[in-house]
Coordinates of C-alpha atoms in Angstrom, one line a residue:
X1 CA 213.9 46.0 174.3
X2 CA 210.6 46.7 173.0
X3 CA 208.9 44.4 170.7
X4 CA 208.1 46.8 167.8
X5 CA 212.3 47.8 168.4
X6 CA 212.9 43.9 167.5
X7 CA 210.7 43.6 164.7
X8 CA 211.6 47.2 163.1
X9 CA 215.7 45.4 163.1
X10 CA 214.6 42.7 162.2
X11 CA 213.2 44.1 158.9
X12 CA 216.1 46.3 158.6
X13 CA 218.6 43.4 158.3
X14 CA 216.0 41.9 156.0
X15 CA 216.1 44.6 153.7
X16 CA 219.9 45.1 153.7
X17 CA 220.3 41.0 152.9
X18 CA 217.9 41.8 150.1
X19 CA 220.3 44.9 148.6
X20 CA 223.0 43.6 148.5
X21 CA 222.8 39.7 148.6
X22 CA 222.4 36.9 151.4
X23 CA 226.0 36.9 152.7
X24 CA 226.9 40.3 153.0
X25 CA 226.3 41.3 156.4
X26 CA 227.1 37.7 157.7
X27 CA 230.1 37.4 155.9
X28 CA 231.7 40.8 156.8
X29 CA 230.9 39.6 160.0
X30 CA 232.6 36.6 159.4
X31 CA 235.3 37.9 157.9
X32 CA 236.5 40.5 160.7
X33 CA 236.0 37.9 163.6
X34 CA 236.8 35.2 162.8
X35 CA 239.8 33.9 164.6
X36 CA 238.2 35.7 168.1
X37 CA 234.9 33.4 167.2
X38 CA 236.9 30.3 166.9
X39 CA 238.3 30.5 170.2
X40 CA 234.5 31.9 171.3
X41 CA 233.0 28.9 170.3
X42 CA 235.8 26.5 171.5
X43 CA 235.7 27.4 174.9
X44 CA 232.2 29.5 176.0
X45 CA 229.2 28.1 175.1
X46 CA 226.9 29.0 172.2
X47 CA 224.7 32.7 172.7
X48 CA 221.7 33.1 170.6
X49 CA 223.7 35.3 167.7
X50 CA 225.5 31.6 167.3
X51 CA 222.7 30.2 166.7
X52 CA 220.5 30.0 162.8
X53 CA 217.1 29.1 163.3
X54 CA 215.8 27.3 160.3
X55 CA 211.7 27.3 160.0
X56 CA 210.5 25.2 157.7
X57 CA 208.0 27.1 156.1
X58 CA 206.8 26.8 152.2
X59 CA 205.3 29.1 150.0
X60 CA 201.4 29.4 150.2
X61 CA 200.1 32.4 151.5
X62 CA 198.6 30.4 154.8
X63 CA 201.9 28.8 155.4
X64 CA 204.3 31.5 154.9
X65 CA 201.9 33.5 157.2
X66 CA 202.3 30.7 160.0
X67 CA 206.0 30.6 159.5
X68 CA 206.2 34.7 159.8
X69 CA 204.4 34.5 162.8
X70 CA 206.6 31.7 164.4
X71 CA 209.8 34.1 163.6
X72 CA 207.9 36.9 165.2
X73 CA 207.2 34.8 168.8
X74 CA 210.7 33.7 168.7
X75 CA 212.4 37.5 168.1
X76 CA 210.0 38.6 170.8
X77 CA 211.0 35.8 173.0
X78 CA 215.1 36.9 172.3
X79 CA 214.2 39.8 173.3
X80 CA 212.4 39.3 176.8
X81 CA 215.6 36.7 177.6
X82 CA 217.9 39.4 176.8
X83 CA 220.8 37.4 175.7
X84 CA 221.3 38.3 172.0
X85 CA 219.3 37.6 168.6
X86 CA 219.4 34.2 166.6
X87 CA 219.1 34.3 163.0
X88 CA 216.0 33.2 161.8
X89 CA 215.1 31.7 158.8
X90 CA 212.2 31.1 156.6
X91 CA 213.2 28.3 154.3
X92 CA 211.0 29.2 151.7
X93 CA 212.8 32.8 151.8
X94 CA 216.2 31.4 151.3
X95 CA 216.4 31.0 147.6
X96 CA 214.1 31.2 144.7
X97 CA 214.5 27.4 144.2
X98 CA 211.5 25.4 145.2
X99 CA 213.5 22.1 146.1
X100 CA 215.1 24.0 149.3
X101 CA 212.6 22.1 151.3
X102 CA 214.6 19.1 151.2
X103 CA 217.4 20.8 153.2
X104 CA 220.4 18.8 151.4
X105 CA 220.5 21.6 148.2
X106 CA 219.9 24.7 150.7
X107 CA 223.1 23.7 153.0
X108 CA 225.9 24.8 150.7
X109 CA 224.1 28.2 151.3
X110 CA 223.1 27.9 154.6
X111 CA 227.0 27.3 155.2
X112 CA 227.8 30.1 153.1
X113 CA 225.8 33.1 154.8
X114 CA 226.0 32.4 157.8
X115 CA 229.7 31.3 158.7
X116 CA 230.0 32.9 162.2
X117 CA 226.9 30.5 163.3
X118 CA 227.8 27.2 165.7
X119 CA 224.7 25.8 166.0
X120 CA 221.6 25.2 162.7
X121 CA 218.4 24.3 164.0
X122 CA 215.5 23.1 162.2
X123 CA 212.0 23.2 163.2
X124 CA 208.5 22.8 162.0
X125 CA 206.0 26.0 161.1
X126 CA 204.0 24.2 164.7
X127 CA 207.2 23.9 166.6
X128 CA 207.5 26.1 169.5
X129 CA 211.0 26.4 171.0
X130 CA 212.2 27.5 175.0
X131 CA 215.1 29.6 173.8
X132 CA 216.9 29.4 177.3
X133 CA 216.3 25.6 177.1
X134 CA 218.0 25.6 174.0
X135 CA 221.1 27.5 175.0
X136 CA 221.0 25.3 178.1
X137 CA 221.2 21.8 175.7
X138 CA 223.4 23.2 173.2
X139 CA 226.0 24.1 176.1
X140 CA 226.7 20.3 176.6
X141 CA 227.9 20.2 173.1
X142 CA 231.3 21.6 171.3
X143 CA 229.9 23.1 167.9
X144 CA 233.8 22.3 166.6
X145 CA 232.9 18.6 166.7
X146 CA 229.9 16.8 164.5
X147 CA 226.5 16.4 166.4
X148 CA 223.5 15.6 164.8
X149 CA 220.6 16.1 168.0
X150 CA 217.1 15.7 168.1
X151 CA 214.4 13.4 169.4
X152 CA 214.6 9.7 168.7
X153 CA 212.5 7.4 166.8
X154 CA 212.4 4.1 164.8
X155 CA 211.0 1.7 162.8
X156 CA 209.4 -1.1 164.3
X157 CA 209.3 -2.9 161.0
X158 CA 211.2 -2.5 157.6
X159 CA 209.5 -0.2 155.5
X160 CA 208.8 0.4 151.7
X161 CA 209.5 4.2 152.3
X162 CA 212.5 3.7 153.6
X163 CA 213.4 1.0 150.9
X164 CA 213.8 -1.6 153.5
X165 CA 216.9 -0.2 155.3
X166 CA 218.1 -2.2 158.7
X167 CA 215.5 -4.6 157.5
X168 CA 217.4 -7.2 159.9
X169 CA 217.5 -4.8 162.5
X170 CA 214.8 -1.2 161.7
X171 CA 215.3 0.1 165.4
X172 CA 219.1 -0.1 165.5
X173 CA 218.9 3.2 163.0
X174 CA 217.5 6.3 164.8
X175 CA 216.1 9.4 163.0
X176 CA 214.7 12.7 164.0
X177 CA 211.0 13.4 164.7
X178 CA 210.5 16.3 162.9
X179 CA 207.8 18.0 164.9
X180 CA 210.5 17.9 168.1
X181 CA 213.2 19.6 165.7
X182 CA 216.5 18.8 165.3
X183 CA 220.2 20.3 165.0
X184 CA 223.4 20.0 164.0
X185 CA 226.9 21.5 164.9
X186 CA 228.3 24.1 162.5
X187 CA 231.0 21.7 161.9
X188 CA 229.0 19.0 160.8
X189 CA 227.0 21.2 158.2
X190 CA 229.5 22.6 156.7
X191 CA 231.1 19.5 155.9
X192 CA 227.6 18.3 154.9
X193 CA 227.3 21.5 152.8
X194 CA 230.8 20.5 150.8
X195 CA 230.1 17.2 150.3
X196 CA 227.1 17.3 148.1
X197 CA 228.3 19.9 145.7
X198 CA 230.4 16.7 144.6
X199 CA 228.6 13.9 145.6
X200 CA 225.5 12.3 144.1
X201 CA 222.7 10.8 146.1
X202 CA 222.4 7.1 145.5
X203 CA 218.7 7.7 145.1
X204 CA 216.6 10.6 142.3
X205 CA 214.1 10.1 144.8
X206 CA 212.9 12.4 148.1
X207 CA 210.3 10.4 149.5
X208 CA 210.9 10.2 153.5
X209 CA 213.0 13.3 153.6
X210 CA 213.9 13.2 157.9
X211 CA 215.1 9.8 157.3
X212 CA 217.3 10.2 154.5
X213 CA 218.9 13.5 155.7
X214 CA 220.0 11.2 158.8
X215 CA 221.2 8.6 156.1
X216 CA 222.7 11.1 154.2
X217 CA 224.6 12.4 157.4
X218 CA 225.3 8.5 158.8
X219 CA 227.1 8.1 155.4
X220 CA 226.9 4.0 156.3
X221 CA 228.9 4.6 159.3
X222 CA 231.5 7.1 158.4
X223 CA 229.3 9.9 159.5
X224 CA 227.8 10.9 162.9
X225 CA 224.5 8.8 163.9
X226 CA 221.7 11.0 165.6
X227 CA 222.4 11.6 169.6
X228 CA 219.1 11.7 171.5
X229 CA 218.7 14.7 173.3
X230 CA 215.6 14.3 175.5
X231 CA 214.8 18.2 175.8
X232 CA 213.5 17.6 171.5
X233 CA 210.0 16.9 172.4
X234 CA 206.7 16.7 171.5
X235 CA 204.2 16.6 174.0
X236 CA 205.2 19.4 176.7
X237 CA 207.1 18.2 179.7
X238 CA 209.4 19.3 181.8
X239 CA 212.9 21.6 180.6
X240 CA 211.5 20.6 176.6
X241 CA 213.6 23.2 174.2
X242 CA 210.8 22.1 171.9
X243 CA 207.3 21.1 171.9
X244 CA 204.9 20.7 169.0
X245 CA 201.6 22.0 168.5
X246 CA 199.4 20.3 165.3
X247 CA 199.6 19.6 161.8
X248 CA 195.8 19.8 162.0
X249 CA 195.5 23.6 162.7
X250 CA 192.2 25.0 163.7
X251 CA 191.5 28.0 161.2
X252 CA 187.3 28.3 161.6
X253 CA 184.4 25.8 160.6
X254 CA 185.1 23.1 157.9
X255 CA 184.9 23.9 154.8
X256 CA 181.4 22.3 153.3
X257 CA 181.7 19.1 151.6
X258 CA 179.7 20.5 148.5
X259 CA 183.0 22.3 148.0
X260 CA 184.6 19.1 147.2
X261 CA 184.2 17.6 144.3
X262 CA 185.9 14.1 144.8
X263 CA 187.5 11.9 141.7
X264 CA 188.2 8.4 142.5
X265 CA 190.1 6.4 140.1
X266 CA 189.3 2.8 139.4
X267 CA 189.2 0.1 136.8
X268 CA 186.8 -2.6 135.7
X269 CA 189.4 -5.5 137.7
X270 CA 188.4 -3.2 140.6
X271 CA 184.8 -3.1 140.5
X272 CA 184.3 -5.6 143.1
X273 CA 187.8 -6.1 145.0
X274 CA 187.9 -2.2 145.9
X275 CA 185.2 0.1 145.2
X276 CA 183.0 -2.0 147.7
X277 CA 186.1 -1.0 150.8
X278 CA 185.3 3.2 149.6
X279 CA 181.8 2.3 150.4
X280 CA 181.8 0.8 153.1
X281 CA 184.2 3.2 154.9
X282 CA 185.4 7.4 153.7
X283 CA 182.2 7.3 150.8
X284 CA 179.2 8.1 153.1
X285 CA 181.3 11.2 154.1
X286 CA 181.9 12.8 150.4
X287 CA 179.9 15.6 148.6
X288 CA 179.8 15.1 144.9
X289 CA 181.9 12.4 143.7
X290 CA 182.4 10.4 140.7
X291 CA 184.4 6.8 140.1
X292 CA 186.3 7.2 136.9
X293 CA 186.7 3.6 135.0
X294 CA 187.7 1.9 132.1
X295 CA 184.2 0.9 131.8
X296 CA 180.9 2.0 132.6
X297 CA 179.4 -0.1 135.1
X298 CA 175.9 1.4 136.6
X299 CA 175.6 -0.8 139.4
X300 CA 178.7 1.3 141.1
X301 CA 178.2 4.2 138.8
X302 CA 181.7 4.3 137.2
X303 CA 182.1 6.8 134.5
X304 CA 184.5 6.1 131.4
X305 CA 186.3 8.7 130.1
X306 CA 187.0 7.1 127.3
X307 CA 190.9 6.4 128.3
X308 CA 191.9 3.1 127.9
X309 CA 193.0 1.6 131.2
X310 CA 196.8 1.6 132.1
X311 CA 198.8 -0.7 134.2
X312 CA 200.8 2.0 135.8
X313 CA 200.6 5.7 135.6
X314 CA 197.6 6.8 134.6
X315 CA 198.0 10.0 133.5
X316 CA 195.5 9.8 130.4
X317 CA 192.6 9.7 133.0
X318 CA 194.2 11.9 135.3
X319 CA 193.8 14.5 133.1
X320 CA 190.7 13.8 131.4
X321 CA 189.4 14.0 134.7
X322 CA 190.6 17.8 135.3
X323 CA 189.3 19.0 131.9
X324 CA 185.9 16.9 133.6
X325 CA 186.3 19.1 136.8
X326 CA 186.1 22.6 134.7
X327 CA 183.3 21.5 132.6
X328 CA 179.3 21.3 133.5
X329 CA 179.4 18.0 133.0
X330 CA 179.8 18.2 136.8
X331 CA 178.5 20.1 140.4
X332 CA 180.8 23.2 140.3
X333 CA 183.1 23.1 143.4
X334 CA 186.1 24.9 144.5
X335 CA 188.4 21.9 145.2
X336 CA 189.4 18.8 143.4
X337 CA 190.7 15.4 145.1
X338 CA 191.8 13.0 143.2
X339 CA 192.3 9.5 145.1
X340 CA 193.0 5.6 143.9
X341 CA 190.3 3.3 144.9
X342 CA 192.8 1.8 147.5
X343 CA 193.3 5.2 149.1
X344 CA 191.8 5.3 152.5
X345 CA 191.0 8.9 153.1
X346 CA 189.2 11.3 156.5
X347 CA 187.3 13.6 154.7
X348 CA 185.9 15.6 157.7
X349 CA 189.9 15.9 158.5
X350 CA 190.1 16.7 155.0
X351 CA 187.7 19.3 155.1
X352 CA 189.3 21.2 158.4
X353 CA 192.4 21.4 156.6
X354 CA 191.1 23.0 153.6
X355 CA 190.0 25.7 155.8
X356 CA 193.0 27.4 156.1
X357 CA 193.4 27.2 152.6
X358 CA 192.5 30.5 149.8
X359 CA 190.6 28.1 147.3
X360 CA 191.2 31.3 144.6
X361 CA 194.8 30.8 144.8
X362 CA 196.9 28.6 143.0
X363 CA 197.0 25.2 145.7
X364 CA 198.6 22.1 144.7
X365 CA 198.0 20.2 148.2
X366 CA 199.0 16.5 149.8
X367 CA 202.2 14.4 150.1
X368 CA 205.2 16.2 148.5
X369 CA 207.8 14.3 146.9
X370 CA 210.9 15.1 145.4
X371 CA 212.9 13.7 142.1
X372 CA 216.5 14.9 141.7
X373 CA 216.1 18.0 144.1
X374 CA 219.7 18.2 144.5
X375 CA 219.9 18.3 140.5
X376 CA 217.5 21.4 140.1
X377 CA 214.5 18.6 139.8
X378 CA 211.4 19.3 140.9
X379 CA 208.5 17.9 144.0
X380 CA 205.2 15.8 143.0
X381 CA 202.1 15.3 145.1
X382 CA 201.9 11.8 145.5
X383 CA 199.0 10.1 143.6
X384 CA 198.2 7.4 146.3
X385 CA 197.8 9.9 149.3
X386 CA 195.8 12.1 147.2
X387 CA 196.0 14.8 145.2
X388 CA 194.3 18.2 146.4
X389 CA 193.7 21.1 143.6
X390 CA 192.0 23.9 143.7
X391 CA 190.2 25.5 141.2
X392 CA 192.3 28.2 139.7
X393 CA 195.6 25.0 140.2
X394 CA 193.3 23.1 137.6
X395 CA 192.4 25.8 135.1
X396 CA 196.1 27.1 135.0
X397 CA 197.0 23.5 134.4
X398 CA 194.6 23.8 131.6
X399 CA 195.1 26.7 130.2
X400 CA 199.1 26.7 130.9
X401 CA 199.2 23.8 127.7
X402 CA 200.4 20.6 130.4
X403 CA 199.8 17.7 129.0
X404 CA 201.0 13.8 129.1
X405 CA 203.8 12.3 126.4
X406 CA 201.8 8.9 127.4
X407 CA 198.3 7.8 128.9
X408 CA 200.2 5.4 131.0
X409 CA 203.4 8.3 132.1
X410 CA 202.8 8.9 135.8
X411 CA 200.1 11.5 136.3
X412 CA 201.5 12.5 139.6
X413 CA 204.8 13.4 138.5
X414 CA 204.0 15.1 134.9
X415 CA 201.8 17.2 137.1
X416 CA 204.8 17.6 139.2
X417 CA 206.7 18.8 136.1
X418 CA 203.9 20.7 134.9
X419 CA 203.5 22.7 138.3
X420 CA 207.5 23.8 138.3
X421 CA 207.2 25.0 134.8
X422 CA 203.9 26.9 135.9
X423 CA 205.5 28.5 139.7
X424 CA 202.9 26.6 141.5
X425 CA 204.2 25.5 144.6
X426 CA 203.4 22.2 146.0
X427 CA 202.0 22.8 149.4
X428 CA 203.1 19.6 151.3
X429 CA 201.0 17.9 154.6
X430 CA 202.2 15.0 156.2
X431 CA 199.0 13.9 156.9
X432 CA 198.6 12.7 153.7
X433 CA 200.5 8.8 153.5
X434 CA 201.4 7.8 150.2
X435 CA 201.8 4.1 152.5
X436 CA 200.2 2.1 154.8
X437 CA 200.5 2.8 158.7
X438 CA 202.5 -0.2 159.5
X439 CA 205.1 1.4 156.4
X440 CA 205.7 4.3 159.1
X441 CA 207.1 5.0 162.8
X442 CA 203.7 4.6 165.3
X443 CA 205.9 7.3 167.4
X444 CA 205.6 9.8 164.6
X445 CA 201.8 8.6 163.6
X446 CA 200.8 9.6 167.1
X447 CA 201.4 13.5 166.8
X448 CA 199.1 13.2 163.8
X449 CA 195.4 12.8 162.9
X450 CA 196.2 11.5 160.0
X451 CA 194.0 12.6 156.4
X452 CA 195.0 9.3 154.3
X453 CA 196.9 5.9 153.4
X454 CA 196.9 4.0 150.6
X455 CA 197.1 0.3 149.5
X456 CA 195.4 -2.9 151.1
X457 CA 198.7 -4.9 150.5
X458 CA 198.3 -7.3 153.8
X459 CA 195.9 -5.2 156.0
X460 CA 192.2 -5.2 156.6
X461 CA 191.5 -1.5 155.0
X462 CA 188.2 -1.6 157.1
X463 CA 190.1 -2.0 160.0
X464 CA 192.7 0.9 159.1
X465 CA 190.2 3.3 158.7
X466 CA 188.4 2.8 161.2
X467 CA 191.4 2.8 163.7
X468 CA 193.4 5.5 162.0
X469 CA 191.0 7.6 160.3
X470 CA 187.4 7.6 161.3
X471 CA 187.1 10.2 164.2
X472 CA 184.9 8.9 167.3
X473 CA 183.4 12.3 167.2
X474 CA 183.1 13.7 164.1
X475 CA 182.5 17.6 163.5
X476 CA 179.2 18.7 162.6
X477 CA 178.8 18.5 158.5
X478 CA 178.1 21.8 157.1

């Protein structure tokens, strides 16, 4: 079947979905086979129409670009194996509600439109998939029972991001690497799907999401634990379903580091305990940049805003310090990064990313984070991983009226707030670490290069840039 032929359905079904709702044309097909696709799927193994494809894309222009194209090379790859169509999905597509990235709030609907599937999988926008492979892996497993598949990895060492779980035992749990993909049975998800339209999560917070989905799914031993399936991979190898590209893509020449205009908050307790660790490590690599302090201390230079300094939270300064960006008190530039003066930060990495990015559009960029998702809450860019805004984010910030109830409320998660209210999608890169690298898996670490981490809680931050984040061979500067 020709490619265009593929495409040209592929839009059709689209637009029929779109007149007349998600579930139509799955549930009518639900609906009139449903006892003959029981006994299908209890005793044939899975085709491609069994099967929903889940990318996980998001909602910036570059992004949902990537994720189209990945649906395009898998359609196209259906079509030259010649055994049926899967469903694919853009996440961001879905629903209108921005939280579907964390998977648990999208799976009632998931369930719901597409009730004839036996198999979900869930990949990255850089995760390329062997669809014979997958039909070959997915044969070894009845979609009646619960499976949870993908590639396995562990902690090493109890981490703060995943609030110390198994801290007498971190490898005994396993969780999926999400650049390998993962999948569950049809009869695991729905039952998934059911149970949190009554259950509550014991934590408001999304902050690791892979490993709490496999938490959530464990259920502390009532539920299935994840069964390593050694075709989810990474690095390409032989029979691999899957195999994962970059989170670092190339799109063209770095973006000029007069482009970024870098904020670094600090505080007079600081002065000499951190500031001196930003100059002896990311610093030499920044275009214009400005520390932000609770006094003004020329010997750094610190600036004060005139906020008193806070504790915790900081969002006073935080926004004293956009309002600073729009004005001439400083270099015009079409980015702002906001860091802590214990963020350890790549800004040559930095500045490859940004690349792919439109700086006129609305970008909210860095860690995402979630508080009450499941609750119609809303995502935050972590403060400690840095904070990435583009110009036009900043103004309508500005000019949308967000502000802080306190100087001391947390300035990443008002921001949060304030970007849900405004329909500015945070734009999430796990190359940003709200943590230190010993707080994550060293097997997921490695299909990274890393942007940032944050704290010097019991490391030598020298040392963690240079082995994590200062690149042997950096790219020519601009």
């Amino acid at each position: 079947m020709p490619y265009c032929n593929v495409a040209k359905r592929y839009r059709l079904v689209a637009l029929f979905l779109t007149l007349f709702g998600p579930t139509a044309g799955h549930q009518t097909r639900g609906h009139n086979h449903a006892a003959e696709h029981q006994q299908h799927i209890a005793h044939s193994p899975a085709g491609l129409e069994d099967v929903v494809l889940v990318i996980q894309s998001q909602r910036n222009s570059f992004h949902a670009q990537r994720g189209q194209q990945r649906r395009q090379e898998i359609l196209q790859q259906a079509a030259e194996l010649g055994q049926g169509f899967p469903f694919v999905i853009l996440l961001h597509e879905l629903s209108d509600y921005e939280g579907d990235w964390s998977i648990l709030p999208a799976l009632p609907l998931l369930s719901d439109s597409y009730r004839s599937a036996s198999w979900f999988l869930f990949i990255e926008e850089e995760t390329r998939v062997t669809l014979a492979a997958l039909l070959q892996v997915l044969s070894r497993y009845e979609a009646t029972k619960e499976w949870f598949l993908g590639k396995r990895i562990h902690d090493i060492e109890a981490s703060i991001i995943h609030h110390y779980a198994f801290s007498e035992d971190p490898s005994s749990f396993g969780y999926p690497d999400p650049a390998a993909g993962w999948a569950l049975s049809a009869a695991l998800l729905q039952r998934l799907a059911e149970r949190i339209q009554y259950e509550y999560l014991k934590s408001d917070f999304t902050i690791d999401l892979i490993h709490e989905i496999a938490l959530y799914i464990w259920e502390e031993g009532k539920g299935p634990k994840l069964t390593a399936a050694p075709e989810f991979c990474t690095e390409p190898r032989g029979n691999c379903l899957t195999t994962f590209t970059s989170y670092l893509p190339n799109c063209g020449p770095p973006v000029s580091k007069e482009h970024i205009f870098i904020a670094v908050k600090t505080c007079q307790k600081f002065h000499s305990e951190r500031v001196p660790v930003v100059k002896a490590t990311w610093e030499a690599d920044a275009g214009p940049l400005e520390y932000y302090s609770d006094v003004a201390d020329s010997s750094i230079p610190t600036v004060s805003l005139g906020v008193p300094n806070t504790e915790r939270g900081h969002c006073g300064k935080t926004f004293a310090i956009l309002k600073r960006f729009l004005s001439n008190a400083v270099p015009k530039a079409d980015w702002l990064l906001i860091v802590d003066d214990d963020t350890l930060i790549s800004l040559p990495r930095l500045r490859r990313l940004l690349r792919c990015y439109d700086p006129k559009e609305e970008v909210s960029l860095g860690e995402r984070y979630g508080y009450g998702l499941v609750q119609n809450g809303y995502s935050y860019t972590t403060g400690g991983g840095g904070m990435v805004l583009s110009r036009a984010a900043v103004s309508r910030i500005i000019s949308g009226g967000c502000s802080c109830y306190t100087d001391d409320a947390p300035d990443d998660m008002v921001l949060g707030m304030c970007l849900k209210t405004l329909s500015i999608p945070i734009t999430h890169s796990p190359l940003f670490h709200q943590a230190r690298p010993d707080d994550y898996s060293e097997m997921r670490l490695s299909s990274q290069q890393a942007i940032s981490f944050h704290k010097h809680w019991n490391v030598d931050p020298v040392a963690v840039y240079k082995h994590w984040l200062q690149d042997t061979h950096p790219h020519d500067e601009l």
